[in-house]
XYZ file of C-alpha atoms in Angstrom:
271
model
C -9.252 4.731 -12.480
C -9.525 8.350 -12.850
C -9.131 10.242 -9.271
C -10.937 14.058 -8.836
C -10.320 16.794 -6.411
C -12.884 18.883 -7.937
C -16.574 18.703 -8.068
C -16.461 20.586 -11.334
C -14.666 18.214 -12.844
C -16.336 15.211 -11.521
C -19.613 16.804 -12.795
C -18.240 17.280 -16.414
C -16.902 13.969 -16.129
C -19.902 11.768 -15.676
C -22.931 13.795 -16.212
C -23.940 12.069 -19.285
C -23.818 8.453 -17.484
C -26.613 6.548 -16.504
C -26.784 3.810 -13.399
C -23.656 5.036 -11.257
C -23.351 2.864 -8.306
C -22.225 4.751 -5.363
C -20.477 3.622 -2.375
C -19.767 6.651 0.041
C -16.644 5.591 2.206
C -14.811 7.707 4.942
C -11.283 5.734 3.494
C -9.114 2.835 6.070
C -10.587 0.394 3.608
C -11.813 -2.852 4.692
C -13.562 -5.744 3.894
C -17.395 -4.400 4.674
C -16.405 -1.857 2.251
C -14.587 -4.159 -0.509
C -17.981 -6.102 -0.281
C -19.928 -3.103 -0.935
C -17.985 -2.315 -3.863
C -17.820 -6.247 -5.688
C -21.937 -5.784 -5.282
C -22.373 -2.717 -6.647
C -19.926 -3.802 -9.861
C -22.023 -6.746 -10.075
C -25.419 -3.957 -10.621
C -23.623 -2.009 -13.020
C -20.005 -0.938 -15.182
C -19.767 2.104 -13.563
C -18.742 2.832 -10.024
C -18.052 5.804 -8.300
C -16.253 5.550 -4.328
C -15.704 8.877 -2.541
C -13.389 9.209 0.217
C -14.062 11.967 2.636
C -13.557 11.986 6.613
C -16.279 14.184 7.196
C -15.729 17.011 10.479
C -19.107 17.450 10.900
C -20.093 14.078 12.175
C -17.662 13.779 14.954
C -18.400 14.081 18.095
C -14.875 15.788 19.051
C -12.039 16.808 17.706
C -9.976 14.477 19.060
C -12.597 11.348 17.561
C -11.756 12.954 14.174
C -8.024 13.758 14.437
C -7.441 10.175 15.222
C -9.848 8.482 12.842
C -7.733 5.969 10.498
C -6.648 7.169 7.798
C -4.907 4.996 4.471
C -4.968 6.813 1.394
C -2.491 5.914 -0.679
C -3.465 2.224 0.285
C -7.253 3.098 -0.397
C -6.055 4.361 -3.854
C -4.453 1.040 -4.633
C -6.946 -0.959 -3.175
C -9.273 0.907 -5.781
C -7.326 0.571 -8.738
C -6.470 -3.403 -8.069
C -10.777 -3.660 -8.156
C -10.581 -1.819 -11.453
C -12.978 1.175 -9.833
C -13.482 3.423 -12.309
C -14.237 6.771 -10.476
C -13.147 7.845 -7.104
C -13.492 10.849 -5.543
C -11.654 12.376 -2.667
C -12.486 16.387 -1.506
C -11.359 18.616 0.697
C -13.796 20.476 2.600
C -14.374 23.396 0.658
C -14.908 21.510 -2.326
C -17.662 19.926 -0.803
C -19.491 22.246 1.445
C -18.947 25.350 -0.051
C -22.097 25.491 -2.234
C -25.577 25.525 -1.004
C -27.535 21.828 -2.019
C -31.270 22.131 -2.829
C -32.342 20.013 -1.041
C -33.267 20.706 2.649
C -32.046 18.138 5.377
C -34.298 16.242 7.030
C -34.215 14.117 10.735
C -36.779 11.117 11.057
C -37.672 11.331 14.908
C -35.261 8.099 15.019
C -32.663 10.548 15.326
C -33.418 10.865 18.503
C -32.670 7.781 20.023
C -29.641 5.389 20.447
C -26.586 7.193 18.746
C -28.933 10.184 18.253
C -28.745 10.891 22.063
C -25.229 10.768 22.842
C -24.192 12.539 19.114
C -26.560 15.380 18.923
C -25.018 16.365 15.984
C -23.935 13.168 14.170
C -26.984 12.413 12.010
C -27.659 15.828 10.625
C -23.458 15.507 9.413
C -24.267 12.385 7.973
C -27.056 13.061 6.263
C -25.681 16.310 5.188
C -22.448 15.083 3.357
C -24.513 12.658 1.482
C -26.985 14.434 0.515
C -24.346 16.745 -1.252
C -22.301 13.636 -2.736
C -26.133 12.611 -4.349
C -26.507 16.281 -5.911
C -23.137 16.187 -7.667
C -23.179 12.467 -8.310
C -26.691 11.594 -9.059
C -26.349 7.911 -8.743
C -28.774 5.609 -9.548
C -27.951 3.431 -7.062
C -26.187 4.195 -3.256
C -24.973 0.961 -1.328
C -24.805 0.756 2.329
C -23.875 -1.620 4.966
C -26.446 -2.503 7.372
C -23.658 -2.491 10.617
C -25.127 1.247 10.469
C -28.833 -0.013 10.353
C -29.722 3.937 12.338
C -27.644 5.894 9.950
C -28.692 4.065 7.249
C -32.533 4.239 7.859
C -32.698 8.493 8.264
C -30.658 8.612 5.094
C -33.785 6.674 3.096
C -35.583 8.816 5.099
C -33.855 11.701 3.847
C -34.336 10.718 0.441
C -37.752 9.451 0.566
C -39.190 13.244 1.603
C -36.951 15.183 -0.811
C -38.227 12.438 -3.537
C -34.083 12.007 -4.676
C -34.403 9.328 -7.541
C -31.466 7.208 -5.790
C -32.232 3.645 -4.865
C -30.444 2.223 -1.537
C -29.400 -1.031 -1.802
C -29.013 -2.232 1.576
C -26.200 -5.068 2.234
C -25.155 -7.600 5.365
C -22.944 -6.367 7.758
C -19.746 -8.329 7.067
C -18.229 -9.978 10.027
C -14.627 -11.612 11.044
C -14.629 -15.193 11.770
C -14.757 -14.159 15.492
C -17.947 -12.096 15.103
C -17.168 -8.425 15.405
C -18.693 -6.219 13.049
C -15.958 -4.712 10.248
C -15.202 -1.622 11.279
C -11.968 0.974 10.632
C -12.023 1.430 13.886
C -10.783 -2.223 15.233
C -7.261 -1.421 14.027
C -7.224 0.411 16.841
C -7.588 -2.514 18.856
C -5.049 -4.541 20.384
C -5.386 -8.297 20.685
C -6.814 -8.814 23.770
C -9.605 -6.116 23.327
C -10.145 -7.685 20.309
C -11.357 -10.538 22.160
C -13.187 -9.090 24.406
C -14.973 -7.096 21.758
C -15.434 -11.035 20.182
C -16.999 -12.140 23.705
C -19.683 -9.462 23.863
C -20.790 -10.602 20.040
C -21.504 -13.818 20.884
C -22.963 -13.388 24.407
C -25.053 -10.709 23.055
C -25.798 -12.874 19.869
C -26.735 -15.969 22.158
C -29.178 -14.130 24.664
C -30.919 -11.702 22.544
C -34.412 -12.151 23.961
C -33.134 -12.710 27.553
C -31.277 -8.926 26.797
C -34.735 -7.919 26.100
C -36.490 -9.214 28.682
C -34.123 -7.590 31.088
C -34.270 -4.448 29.411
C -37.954 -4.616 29.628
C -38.460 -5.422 33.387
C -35.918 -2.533 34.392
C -33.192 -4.802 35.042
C -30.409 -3.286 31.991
C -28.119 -2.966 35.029
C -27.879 -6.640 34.707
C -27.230 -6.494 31.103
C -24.568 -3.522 31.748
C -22.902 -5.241 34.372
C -22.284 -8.384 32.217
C -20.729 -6.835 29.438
C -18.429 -4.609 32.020
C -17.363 -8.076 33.340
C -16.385 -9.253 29.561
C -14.207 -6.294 28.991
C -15.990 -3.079 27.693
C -15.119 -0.143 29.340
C -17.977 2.009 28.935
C -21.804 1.038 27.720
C -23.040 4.188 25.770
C -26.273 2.581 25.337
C -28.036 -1.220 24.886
C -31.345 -1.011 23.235
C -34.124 -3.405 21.395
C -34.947 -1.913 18.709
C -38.231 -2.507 16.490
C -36.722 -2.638 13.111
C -40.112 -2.201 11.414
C -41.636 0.758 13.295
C -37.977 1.789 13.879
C -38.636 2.519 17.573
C -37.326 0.548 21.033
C -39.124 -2.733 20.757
C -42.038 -3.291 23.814
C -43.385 -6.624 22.296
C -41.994 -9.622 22.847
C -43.076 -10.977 20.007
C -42.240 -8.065 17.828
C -38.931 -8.310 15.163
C -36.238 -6.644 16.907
C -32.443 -6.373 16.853
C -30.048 -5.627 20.167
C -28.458 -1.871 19.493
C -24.998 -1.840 21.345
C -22.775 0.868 21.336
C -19.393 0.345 23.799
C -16.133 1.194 24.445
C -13.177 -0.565 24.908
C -10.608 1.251 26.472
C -10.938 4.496 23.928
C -12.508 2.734 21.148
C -16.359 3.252 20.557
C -18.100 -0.151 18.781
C -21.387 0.394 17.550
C -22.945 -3.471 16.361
C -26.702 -4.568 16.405
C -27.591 -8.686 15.870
């Protein structure tokens, strides 16, 4: 596997190859991001993983000082899947040059992480539109956990006509439910559980969530998950995933958007 710290030298080094797979990853590998990576080997022979815990899509300081972080165990995760590029910057390296391409918010922004993160999208969509200007992959796999963030990055793409292909994958689950995240290692067992319990109740009455919602009872819904351990609801909305809205048909295809805490720890899932 051959590791660079310098755009420059990642440019030179793969310019002249055709159908990279890219899998953007903020590092504390798991296994939402090992599956990522076995389906984008599967598309093509040459895959490229960047690690990079990006400032500008934290919320605070303190969020991003105590964000996991693994490397040497990411960089030996990496070479036991026989990856052959990886590359890890340092913030200069990666935002001091000025992309082409202009950033740009889908009105979806604006709603469920998008109101309690002003400024979270715009990072995200930032850093990877500069990782697809040096990188110029063919192909850029993301987990559908992040169905929001996902979405306003094809967005992204879509209006600044980038010839990179998303392939959209499952979110990847433990055999208790909760959504893979490098955040649950901050859990402890018992919140662990709890974090379990609000899966499956929210799993098990997704339309009764919505009807709630819908008749101006989400107190209800709040109260319930309160009472099965989270600490804080940031929000609970049904979502439309085809106009990409909150859902006000009852018969329209919709997920339940949840982001909680518990204790300290923010969860963001939608089943």
């Amino acid at each position: 596997m051959k590791i660079f710290k310098n755009r420059k030298n990642l440019i030179e080094n793969i310019s002249g190859l055709k159908k990279i797979a890219f899998v953007p990853t903020m590092g504390a590998l798991h296994k939402g991001h090992i599956n990522l990576i076995n389906k984008a080997k599967k598309k093509t022979n040459k895959v490229l993983i960047s690690i990079y815990i990006n400032p500008k899509q934290f919320s605070s300081k303190r969020d991003f000082r105590k964000y996991p972080r693994k490397l040497n165990k990411d960089i030996e995760t990496l070479k036991n899947l026989r990856i052959d590029y990886l590359y890890i910057p340092n913030y200069k390296d990666i935002f001091l040059y000025k992309p082409k391409n202009k950033i740009y918010l889908d009105n979806f922004s604006k709603i469920l992480c998008g109101k309690f993160r002003p400024f979270h999208f715009k990072g995200v969509v930032n850093i990877v539109n500069r990782f697809l200007e040096i990188i110029k992959p063919k192909f850029l796999y993301l987990g559908m956990k992040d169905f929001q963030q996902l979405s306003l990055i094809q967005s992204h793409i879509t209006q600044n006509k980038i010839k990179t292909k998303i392939i959209k994958c499952p979110t990847i689950r433990e055999k208790n439910g909760i959504a893979i995240s490098s955040r649950n290692v901050l859990l402890d067992k018992n919140q662990i559980q709890n974090a379990a319990k609000i899966y499956k109740f929210i799993k098990k009455n997704k339309k009764l969530i919505f009807y709630k919602i819908l008749n101006k009872k989400r107190h209800e819904v709040v109260s319930e998950l309160t009472q099965l351990g989270a600490s804080k609801i940031e929000y609970i909305e049904c979502v439309n995933l085809d106009k990409q809205n909150i859902c006000k048909s009852p018969t329209a295809k919709f997920n339940v958007f949840v982001a909680y805490y518990i204790g300290k720890v923010r969860l963001i899932d939608n089943l």
